[in-house]
PDB file of C-alpha atoms in Angstrom:
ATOM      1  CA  UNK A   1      94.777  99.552  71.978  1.00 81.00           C
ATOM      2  CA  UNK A   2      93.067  99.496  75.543  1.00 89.00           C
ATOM      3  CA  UNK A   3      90.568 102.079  75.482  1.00 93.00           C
ATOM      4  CA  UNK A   4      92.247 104.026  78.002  1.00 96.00           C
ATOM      5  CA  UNK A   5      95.515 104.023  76.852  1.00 95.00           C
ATOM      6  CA  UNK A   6      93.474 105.234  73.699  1.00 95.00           C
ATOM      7  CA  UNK A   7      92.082 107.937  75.470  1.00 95.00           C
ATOM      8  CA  UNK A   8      95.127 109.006  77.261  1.00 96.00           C
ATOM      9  CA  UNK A   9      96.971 109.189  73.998  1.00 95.00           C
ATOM     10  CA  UNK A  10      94.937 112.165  73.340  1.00 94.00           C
ATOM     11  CA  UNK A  11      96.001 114.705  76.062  1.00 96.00           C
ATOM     12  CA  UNK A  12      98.352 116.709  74.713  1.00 95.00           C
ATOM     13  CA  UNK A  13     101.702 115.471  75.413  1.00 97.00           C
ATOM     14  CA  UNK A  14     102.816 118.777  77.461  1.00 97.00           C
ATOM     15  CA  UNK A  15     100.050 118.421  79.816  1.00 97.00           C
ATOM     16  CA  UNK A  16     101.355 117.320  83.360  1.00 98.00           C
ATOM     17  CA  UNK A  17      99.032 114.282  82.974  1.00 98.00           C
ATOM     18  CA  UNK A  18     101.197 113.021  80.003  1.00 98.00           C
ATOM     19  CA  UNK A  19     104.347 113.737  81.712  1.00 98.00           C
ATOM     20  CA  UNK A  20     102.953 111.439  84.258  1.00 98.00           C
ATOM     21  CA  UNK A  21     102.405 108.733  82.665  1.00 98.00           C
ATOM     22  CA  UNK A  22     105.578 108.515  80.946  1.00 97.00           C
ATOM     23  CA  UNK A  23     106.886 108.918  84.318  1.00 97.00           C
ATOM     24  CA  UNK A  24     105.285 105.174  85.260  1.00 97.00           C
ATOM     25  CA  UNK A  25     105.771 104.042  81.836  1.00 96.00           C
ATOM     26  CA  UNK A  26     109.758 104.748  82.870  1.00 96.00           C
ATOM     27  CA  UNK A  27     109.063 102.775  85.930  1.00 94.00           C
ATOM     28  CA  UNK A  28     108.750  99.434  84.623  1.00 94.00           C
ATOM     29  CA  UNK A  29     106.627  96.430  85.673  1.00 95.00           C
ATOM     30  CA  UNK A  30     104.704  97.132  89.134  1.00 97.00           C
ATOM     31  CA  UNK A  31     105.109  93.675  91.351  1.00 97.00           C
ATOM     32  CA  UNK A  32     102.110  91.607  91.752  1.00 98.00           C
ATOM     33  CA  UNK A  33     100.943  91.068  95.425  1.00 98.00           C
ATOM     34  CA  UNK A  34     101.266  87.062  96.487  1.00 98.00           C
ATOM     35  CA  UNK A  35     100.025  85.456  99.624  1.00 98.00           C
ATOM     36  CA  UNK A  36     103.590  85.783 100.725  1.00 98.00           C
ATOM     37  CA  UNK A  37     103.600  89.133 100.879  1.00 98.00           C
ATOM     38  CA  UNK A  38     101.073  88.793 103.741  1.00 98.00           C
ATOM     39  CA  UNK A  39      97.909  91.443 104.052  1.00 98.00           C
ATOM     40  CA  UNK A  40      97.688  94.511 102.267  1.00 98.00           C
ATOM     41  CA  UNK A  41      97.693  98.274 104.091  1.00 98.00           C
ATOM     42  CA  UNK A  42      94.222 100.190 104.211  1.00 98.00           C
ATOM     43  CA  UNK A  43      94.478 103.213 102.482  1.00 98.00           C
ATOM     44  CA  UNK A  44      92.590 106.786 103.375  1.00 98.00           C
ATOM     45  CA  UNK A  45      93.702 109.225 100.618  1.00 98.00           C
ATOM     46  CA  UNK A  46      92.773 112.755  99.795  1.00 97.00           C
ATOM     47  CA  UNK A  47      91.439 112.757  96.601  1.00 94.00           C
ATOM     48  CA  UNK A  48      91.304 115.449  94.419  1.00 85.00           C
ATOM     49  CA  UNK A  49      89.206 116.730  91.682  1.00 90.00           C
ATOM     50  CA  UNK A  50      90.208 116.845  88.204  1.00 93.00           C
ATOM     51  CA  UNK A  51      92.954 119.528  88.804  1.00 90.00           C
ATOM     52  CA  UNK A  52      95.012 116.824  90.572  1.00 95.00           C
ATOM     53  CA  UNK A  53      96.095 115.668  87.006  1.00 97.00           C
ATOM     54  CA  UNK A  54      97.906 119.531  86.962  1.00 96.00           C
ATOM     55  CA  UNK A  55      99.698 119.111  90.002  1.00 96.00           C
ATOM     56  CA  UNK A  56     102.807 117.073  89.033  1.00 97.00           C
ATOM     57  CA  UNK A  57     104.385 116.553  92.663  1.00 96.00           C
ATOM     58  CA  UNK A  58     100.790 115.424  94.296  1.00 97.00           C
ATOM     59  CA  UNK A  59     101.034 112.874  91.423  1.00 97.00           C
ATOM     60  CA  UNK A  60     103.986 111.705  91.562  1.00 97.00           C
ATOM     61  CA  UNK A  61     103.306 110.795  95.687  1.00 98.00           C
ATOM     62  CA  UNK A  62     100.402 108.836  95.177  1.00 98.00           C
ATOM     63  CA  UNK A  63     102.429 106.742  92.000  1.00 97.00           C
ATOM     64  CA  UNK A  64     104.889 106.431  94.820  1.00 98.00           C
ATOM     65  CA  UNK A  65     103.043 105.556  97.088  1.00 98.00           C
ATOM     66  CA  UNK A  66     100.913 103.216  94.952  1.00 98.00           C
ATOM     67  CA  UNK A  67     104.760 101.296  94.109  1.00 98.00           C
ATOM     68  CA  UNK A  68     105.938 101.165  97.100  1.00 98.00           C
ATOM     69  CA  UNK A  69     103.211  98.403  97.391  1.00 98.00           C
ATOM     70  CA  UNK A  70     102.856  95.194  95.887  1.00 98.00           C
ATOM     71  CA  UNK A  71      99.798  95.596  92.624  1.00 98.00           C
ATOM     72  CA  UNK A  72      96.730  94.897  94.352  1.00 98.00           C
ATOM     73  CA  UNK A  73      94.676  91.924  92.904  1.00 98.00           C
ATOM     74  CA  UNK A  74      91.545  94.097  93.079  1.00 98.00           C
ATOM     75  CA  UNK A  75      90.652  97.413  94.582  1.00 98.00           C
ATOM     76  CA  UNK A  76      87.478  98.422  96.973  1.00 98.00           C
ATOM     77  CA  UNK A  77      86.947 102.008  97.686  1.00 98.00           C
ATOM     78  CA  UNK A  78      84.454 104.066  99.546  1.00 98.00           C
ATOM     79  CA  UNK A  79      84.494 107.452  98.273  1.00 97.00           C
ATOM     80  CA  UNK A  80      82.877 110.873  99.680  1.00 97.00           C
ATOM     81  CA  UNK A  81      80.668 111.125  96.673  1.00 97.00           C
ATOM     82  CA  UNK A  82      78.773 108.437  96.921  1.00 97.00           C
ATOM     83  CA  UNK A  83      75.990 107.953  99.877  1.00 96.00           C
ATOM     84  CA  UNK A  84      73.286 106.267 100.381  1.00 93.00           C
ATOM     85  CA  UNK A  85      71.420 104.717 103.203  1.00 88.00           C
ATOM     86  CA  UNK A  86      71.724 101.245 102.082  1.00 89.00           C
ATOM     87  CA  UNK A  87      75.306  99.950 100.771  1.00 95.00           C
ATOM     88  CA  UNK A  88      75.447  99.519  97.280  1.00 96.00           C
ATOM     89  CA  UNK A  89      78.207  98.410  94.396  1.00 97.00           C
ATOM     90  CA  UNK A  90      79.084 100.038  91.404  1.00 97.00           C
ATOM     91  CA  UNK A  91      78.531  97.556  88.067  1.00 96.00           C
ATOM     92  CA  UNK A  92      80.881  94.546  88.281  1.00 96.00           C
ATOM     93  CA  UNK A  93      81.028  94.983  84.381  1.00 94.00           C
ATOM     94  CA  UNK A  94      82.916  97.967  83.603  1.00 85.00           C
ATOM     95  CA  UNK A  95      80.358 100.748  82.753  1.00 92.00           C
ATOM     96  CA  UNK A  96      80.926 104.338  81.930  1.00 93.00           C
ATOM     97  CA  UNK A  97      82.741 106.960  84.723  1.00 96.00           C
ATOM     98  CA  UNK A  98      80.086 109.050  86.499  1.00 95.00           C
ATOM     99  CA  UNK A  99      81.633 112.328  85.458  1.00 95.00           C
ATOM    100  CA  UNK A 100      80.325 114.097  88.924  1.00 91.00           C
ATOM    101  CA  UNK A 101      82.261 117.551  88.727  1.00 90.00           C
ATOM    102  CA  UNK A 102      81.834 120.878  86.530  1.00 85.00           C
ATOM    103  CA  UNK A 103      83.640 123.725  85.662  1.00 86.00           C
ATOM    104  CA  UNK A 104      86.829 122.195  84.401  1.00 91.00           C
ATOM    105  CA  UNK A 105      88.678 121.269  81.016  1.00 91.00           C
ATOM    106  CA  UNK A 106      86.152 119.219  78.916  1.00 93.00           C
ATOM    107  CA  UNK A 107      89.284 116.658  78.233  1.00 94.00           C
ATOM    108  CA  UNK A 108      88.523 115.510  81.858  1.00 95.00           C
ATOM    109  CA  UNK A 109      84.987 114.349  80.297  1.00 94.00           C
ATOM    110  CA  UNK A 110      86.759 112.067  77.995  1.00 95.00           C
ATOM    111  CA  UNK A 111      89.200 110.532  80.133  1.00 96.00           C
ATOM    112  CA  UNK A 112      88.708 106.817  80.631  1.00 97.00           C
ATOM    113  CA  UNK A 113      89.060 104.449  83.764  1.00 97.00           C
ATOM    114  CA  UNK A 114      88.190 100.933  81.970  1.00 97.00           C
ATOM    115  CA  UNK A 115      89.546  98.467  84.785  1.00 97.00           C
ATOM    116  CA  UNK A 116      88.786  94.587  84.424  1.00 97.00           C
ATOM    117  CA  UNK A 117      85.196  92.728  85.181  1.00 97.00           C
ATOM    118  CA  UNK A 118      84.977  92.538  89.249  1.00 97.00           C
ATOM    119  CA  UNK A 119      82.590  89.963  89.632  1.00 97.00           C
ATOM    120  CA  UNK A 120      84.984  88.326  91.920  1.00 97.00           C
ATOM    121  CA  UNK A 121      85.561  91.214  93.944  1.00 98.00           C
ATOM    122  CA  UNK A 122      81.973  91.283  94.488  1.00 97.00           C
ATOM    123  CA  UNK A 123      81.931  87.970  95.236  1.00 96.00           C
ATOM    124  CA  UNK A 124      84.686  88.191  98.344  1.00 97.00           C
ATOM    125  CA  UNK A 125      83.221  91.474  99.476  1.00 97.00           C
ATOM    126  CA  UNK A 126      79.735  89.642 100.330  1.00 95.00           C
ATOM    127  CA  UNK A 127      81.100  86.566 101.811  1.00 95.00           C
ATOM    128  CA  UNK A 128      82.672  88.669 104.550  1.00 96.00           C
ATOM    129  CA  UNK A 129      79.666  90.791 105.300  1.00 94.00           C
ATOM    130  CA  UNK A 130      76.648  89.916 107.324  1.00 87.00           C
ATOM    131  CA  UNK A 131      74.104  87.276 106.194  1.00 79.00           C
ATOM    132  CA  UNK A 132      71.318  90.104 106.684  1.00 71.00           C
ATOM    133  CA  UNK A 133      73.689  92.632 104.308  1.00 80.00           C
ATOM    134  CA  UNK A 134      71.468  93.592 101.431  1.00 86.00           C
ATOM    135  CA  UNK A 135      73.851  94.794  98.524  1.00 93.00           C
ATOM    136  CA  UNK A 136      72.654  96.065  95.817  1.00 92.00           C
ATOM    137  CA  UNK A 137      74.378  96.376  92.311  1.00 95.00           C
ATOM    138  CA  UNK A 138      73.606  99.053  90.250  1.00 95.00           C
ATOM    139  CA  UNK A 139      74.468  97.940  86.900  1.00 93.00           C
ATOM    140  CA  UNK A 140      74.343 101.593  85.119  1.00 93.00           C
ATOM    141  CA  UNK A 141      76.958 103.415  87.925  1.00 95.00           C
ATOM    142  CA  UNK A 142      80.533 103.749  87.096  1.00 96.00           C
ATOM    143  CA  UNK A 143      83.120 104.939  89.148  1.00 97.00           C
ATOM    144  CA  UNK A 144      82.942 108.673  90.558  1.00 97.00           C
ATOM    145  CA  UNK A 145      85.993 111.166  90.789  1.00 96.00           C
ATOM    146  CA  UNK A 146      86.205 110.361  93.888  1.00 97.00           C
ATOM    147  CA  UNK A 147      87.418 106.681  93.030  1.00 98.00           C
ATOM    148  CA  UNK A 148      88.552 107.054  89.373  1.00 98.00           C
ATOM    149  CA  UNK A 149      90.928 110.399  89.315  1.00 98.00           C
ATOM    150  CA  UNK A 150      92.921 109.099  92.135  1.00 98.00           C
ATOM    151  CA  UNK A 151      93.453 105.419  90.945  1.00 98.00           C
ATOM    152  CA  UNK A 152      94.043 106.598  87.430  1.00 98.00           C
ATOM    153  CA  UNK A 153      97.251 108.151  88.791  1.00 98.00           C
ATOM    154  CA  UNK A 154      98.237 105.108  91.152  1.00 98.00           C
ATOM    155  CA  UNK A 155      97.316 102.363  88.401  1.00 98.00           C
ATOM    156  CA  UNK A 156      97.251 103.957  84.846  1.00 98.00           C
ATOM    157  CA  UNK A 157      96.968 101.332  82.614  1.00 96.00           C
ATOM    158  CA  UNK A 158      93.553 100.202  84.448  1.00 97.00           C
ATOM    159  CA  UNK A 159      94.316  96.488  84.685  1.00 97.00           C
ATOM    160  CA  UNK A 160      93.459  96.323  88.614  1.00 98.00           C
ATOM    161  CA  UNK A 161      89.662  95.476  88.586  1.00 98.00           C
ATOM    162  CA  UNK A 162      87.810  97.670  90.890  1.00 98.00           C
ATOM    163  CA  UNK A 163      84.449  97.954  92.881  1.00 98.00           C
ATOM    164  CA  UNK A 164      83.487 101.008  94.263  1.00 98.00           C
ATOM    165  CA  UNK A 165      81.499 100.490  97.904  1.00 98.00           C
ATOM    166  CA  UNK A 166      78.542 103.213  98.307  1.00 97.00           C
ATOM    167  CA  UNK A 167      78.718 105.202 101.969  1.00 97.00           C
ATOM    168  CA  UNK A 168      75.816 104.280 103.310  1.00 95.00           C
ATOM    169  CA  UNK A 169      76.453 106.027 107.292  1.00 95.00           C
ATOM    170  CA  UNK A 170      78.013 109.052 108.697  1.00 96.00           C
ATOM    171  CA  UNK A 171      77.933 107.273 112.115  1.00 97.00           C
ATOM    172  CA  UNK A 172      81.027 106.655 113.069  1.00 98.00           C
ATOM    173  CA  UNK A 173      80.895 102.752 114.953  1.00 98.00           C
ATOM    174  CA  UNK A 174      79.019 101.726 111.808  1.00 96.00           C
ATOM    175  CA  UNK A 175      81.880 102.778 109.530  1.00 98.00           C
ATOM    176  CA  UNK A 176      84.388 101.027 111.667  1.00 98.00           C
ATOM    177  CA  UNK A 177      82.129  98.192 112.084  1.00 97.00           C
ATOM    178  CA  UNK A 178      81.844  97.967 108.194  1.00 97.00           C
ATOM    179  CA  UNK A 179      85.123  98.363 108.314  1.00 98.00           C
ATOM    180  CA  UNK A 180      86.461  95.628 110.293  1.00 98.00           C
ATOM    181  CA  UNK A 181      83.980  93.242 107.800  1.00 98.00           C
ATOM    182  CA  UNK A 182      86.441  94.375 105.064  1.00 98.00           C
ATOM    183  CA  UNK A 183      89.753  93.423 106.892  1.00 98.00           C
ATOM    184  CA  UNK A 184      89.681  89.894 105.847  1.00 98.00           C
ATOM    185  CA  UNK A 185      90.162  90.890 102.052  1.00 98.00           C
ATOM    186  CA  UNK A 186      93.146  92.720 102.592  1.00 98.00           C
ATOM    187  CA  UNK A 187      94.634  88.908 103.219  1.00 98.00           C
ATOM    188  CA  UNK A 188      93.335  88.002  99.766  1.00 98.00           C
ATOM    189  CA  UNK A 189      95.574  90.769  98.039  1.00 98.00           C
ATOM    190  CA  UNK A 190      92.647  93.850  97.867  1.00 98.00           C
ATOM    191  CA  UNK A 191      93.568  97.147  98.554  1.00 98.00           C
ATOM    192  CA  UNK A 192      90.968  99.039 100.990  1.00 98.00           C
ATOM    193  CA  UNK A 193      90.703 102.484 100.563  1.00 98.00           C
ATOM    194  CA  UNK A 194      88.709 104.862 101.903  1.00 98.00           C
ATOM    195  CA  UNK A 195      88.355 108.668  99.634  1.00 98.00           C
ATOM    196  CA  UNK A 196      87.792 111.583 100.896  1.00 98.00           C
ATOM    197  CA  UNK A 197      89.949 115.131 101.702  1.00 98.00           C
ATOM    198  CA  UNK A 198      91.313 115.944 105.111  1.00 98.00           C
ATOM    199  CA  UNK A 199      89.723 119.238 105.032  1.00 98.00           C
ATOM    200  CA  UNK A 200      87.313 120.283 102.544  1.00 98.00           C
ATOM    201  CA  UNK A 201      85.844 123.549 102.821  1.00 96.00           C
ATOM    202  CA  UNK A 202      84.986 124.266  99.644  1.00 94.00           C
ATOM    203  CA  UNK A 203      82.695 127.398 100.310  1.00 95.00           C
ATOM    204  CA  UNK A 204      85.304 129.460 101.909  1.00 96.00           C
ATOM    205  CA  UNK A 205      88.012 129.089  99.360  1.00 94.00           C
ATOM    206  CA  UNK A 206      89.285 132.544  98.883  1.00 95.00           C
ATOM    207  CA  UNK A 207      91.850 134.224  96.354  1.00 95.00           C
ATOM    208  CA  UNK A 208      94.363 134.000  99.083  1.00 96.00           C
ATOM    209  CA  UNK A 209      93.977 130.091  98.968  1.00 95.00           C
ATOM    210  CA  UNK A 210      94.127 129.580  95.327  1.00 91.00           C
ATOM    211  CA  UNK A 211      97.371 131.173  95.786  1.00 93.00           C
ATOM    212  CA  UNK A 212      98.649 128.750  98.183  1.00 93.00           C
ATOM    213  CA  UNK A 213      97.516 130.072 101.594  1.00 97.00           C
ATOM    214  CA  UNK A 214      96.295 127.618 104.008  1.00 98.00           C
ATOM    215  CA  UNK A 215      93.681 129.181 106.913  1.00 98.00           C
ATOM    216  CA  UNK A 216      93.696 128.866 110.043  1.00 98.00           C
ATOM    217  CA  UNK A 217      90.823 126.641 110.080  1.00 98.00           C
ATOM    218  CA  UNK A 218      92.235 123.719 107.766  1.00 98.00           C
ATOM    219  CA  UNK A 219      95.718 124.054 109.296  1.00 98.00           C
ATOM    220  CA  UNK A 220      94.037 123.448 112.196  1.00 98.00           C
ATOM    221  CA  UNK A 221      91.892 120.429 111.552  1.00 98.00           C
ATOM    222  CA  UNK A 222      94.430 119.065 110.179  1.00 98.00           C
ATOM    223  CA  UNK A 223      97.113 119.205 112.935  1.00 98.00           C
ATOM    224  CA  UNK A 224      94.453 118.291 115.334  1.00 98.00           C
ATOM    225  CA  UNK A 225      93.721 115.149 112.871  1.00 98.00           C
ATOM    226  CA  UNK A 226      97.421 114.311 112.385  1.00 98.00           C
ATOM    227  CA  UNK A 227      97.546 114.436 116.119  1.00 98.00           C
ATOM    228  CA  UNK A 228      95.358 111.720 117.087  1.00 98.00           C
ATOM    229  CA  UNK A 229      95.875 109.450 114.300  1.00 98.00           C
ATOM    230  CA  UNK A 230      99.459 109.261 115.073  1.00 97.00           C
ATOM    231  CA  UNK A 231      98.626 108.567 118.810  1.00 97.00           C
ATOM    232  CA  UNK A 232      95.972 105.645 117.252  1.00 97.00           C
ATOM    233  CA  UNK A 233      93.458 107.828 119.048  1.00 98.00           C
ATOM    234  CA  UNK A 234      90.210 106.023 117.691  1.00 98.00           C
ATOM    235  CA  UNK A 235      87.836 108.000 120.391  1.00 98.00           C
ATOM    236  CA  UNK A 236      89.140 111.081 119.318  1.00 98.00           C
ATOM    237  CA  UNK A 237      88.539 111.122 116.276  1.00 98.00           C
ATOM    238  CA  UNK A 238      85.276 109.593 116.093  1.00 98.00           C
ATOM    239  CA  UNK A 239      83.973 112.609 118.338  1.00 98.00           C
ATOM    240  CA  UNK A 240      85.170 115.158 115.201  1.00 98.00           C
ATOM    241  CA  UNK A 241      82.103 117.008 115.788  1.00 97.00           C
ATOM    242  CA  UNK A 242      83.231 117.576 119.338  1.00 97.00           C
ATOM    243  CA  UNK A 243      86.262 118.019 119.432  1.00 97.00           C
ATOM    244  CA  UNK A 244      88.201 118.856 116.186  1.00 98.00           C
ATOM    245  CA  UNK A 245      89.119 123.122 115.474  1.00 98.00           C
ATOM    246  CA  UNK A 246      88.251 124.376 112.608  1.00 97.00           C
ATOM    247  CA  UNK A 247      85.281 121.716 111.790  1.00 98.00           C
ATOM    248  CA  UNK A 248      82.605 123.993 110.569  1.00 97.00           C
ATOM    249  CA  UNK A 249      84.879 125.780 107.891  1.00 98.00           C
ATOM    250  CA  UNK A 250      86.827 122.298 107.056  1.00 98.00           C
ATOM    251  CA  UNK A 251      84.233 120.019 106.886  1.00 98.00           C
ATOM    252  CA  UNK A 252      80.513 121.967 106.671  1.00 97.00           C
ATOM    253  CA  UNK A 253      79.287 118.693 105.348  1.00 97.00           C
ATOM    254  CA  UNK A 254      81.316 115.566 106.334  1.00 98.00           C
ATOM    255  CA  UNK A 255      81.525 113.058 103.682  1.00 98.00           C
ATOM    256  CA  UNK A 256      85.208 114.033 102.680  1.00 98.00           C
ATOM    257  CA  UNK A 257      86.141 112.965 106.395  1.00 98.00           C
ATOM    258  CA  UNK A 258      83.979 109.701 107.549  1.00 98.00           C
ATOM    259  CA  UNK A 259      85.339 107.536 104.670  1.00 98.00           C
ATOM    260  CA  UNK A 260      88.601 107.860 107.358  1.00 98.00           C
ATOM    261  CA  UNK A 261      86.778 105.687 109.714  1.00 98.00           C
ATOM    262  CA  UNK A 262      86.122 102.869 107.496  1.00 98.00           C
ATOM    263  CA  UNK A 263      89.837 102.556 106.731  1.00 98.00           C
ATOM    264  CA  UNK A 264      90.727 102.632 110.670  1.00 98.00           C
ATOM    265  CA  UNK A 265      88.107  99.710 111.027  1.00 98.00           C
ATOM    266  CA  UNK A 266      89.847  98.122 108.346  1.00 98.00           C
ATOM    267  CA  UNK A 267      93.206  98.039 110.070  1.00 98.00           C
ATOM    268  CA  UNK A 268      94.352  95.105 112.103  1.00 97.00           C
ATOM    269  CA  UNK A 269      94.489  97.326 115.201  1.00 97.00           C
ATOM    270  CA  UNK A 270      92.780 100.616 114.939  1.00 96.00           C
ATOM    271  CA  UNK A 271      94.804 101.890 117.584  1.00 96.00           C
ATOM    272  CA  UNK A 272      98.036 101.443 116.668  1.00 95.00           C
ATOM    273  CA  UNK A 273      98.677 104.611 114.594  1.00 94.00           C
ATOM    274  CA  UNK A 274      98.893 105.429 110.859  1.00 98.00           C
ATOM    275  CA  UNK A 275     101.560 105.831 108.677  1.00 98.00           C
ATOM    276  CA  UNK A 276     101.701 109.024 106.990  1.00 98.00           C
ATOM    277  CA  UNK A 277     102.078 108.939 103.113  1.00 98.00           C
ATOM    278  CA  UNK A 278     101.377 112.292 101.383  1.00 98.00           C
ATOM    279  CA  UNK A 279     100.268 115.530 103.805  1.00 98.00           C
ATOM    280  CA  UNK A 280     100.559 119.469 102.764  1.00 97.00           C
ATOM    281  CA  UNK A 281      98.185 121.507 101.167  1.00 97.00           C
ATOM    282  CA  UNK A 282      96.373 122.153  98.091  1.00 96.00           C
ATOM    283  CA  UNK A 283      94.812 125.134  97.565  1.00 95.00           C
ATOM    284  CA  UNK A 284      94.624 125.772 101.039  1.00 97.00           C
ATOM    285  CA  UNK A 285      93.109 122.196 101.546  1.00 97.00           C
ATOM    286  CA  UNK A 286      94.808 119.281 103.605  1.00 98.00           C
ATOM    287  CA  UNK A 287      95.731 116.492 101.409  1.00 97.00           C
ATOM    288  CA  UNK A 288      96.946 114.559 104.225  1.00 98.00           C
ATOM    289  CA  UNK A 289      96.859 110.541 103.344  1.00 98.00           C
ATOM    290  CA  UNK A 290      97.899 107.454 105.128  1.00 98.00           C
ATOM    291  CA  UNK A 291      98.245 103.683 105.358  1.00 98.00           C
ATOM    292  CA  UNK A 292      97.119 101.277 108.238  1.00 98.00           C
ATOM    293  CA  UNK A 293      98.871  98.105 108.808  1.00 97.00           C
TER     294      UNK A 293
END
């Protein structure tokens, strides 16, 4: 048995996370992508921690989401969790997940992500980046939550291969510049996806919030964001720390929000507007996620 299917067969089979993947299971074969099917969206989704395996109808959007799409050949994600001021690769021979989060239900420390070698992957991603580029592999990094929780509810059975690109900028014209480098590999059948949360205030959860309020402040952001990415406002949004509401409470640090740029750099033209696949709240928290054509 593939030693995630092995590990999954160990939740308990009333957890939501079961129910889920019976719930693909049901669904049947997932599509390849072929050249014919011409380039593949770029993704920005809102990510989750390990509770997203709880929430049943946040997982059965992205696993919608994920099939309303052909099966990527490979996927490259930039999540929020990983910076660093030089770009960097996760090991192109499936290594251990970096279990980056605390406080939860130790069976989240035993679930598995083992996706296929992505030597390939690699292999495309530095042929479209500059000459100059200096990418380095590190060989003992897995995946973090912020790449593995989220695809292990799109692609269960872990037979996309996957390469997780570090975030090496908060600047905004270097992440659509970076971007823009990655566009030519959604023609080759990868998904791009940038990771993060729409809002992502963390230290000002409150009671009221775990029991489904949403504040002022993410409400918000998050209109304000909706706004201009509707209206393929590119300007706007790269001056967030300008102009969004709310942006000290909903982002006091901004990784959750910059991986947003890299997937509008990614599109074929920034400006045209994003298609809305999942929005709402959890916990008080914008999980607003889109596409770009």
């Amino acid at each position: 048995m593939h030693p995630t299917a092995a590990a999954d067969a160990l939740v308990d089979p009333r957890h939501p996370f079961a129910a889920h993947l019976r719930h693909v299971a049901g669904l049947g074969q997932h599509r390849p992508w072929t050249p014919d099917d011409g380039p593949l969206p770029a993704l920005y989704l809102s990510h989750g921690a390990p509770p997203l395996f709880e929430d049943a109808a946040w997982m059965r959007e992205l696993a919608a989401w994920a099939r309303a799409l052909p099966r990527p050949r490979a996927v490259l994600i930039v999540s929020a969790h990983w910076e660093s001021d030089s770009l960097g690769i996760t090991s192109t021979v499936p290594t251990e997940l970096v279990y980056d989060f605390g406080g939860f239900d130790p069976m989240y420390s035993r679930m598995r992500y083992d996706t296929p070698e992505s030597g390939e992957l690699a292999r495309q991603l530095l042929a479209v980046l500059p000459e100059a580029a200096h990418v380095y592999e590190h060989r003992g990094r897995g995946l973090d939550h912020g790449a593995w929780v989220p695809l292990k509810v799109m692609y269960p059975e872990a037979d996309v291969p996957v390469l997780q690109l570090s975030l090496p900028t908060h600047d905004t014209a270097t992440l659509l510049a970076l971007g823009e480098r990655l566009r030519p590999l959604r023609e080759q059948g990868v998904l791009v996806v940038g990771s993060g949360f729409m809002t992502h205030g963390l230290p000002y959860l409150t009671r009221e919030m775990l029991g489904g309020a949403v504040p002022g402040w993410s409400a918000d952001f998050d209109a304000w964001a909706a706004d201009a990415l509707a209206r393929g406002d590119v300007e706007e949004l790269a001056r967030f720390r300008l102009r969004a509401p709310g942006l000290r409470y909903a982002h006091p640090t901004v990784e959750h929000f910059t991986p947003l740029f890299v997937t509008l750099g990614a599109a074929t033209d920034p400006t045209a507007g994003v298609t809305t696949a999942i929005d709402g709240f959890f916990i008080g928290l914008a999980k607003r996620s889109f596409q770009v054509a």
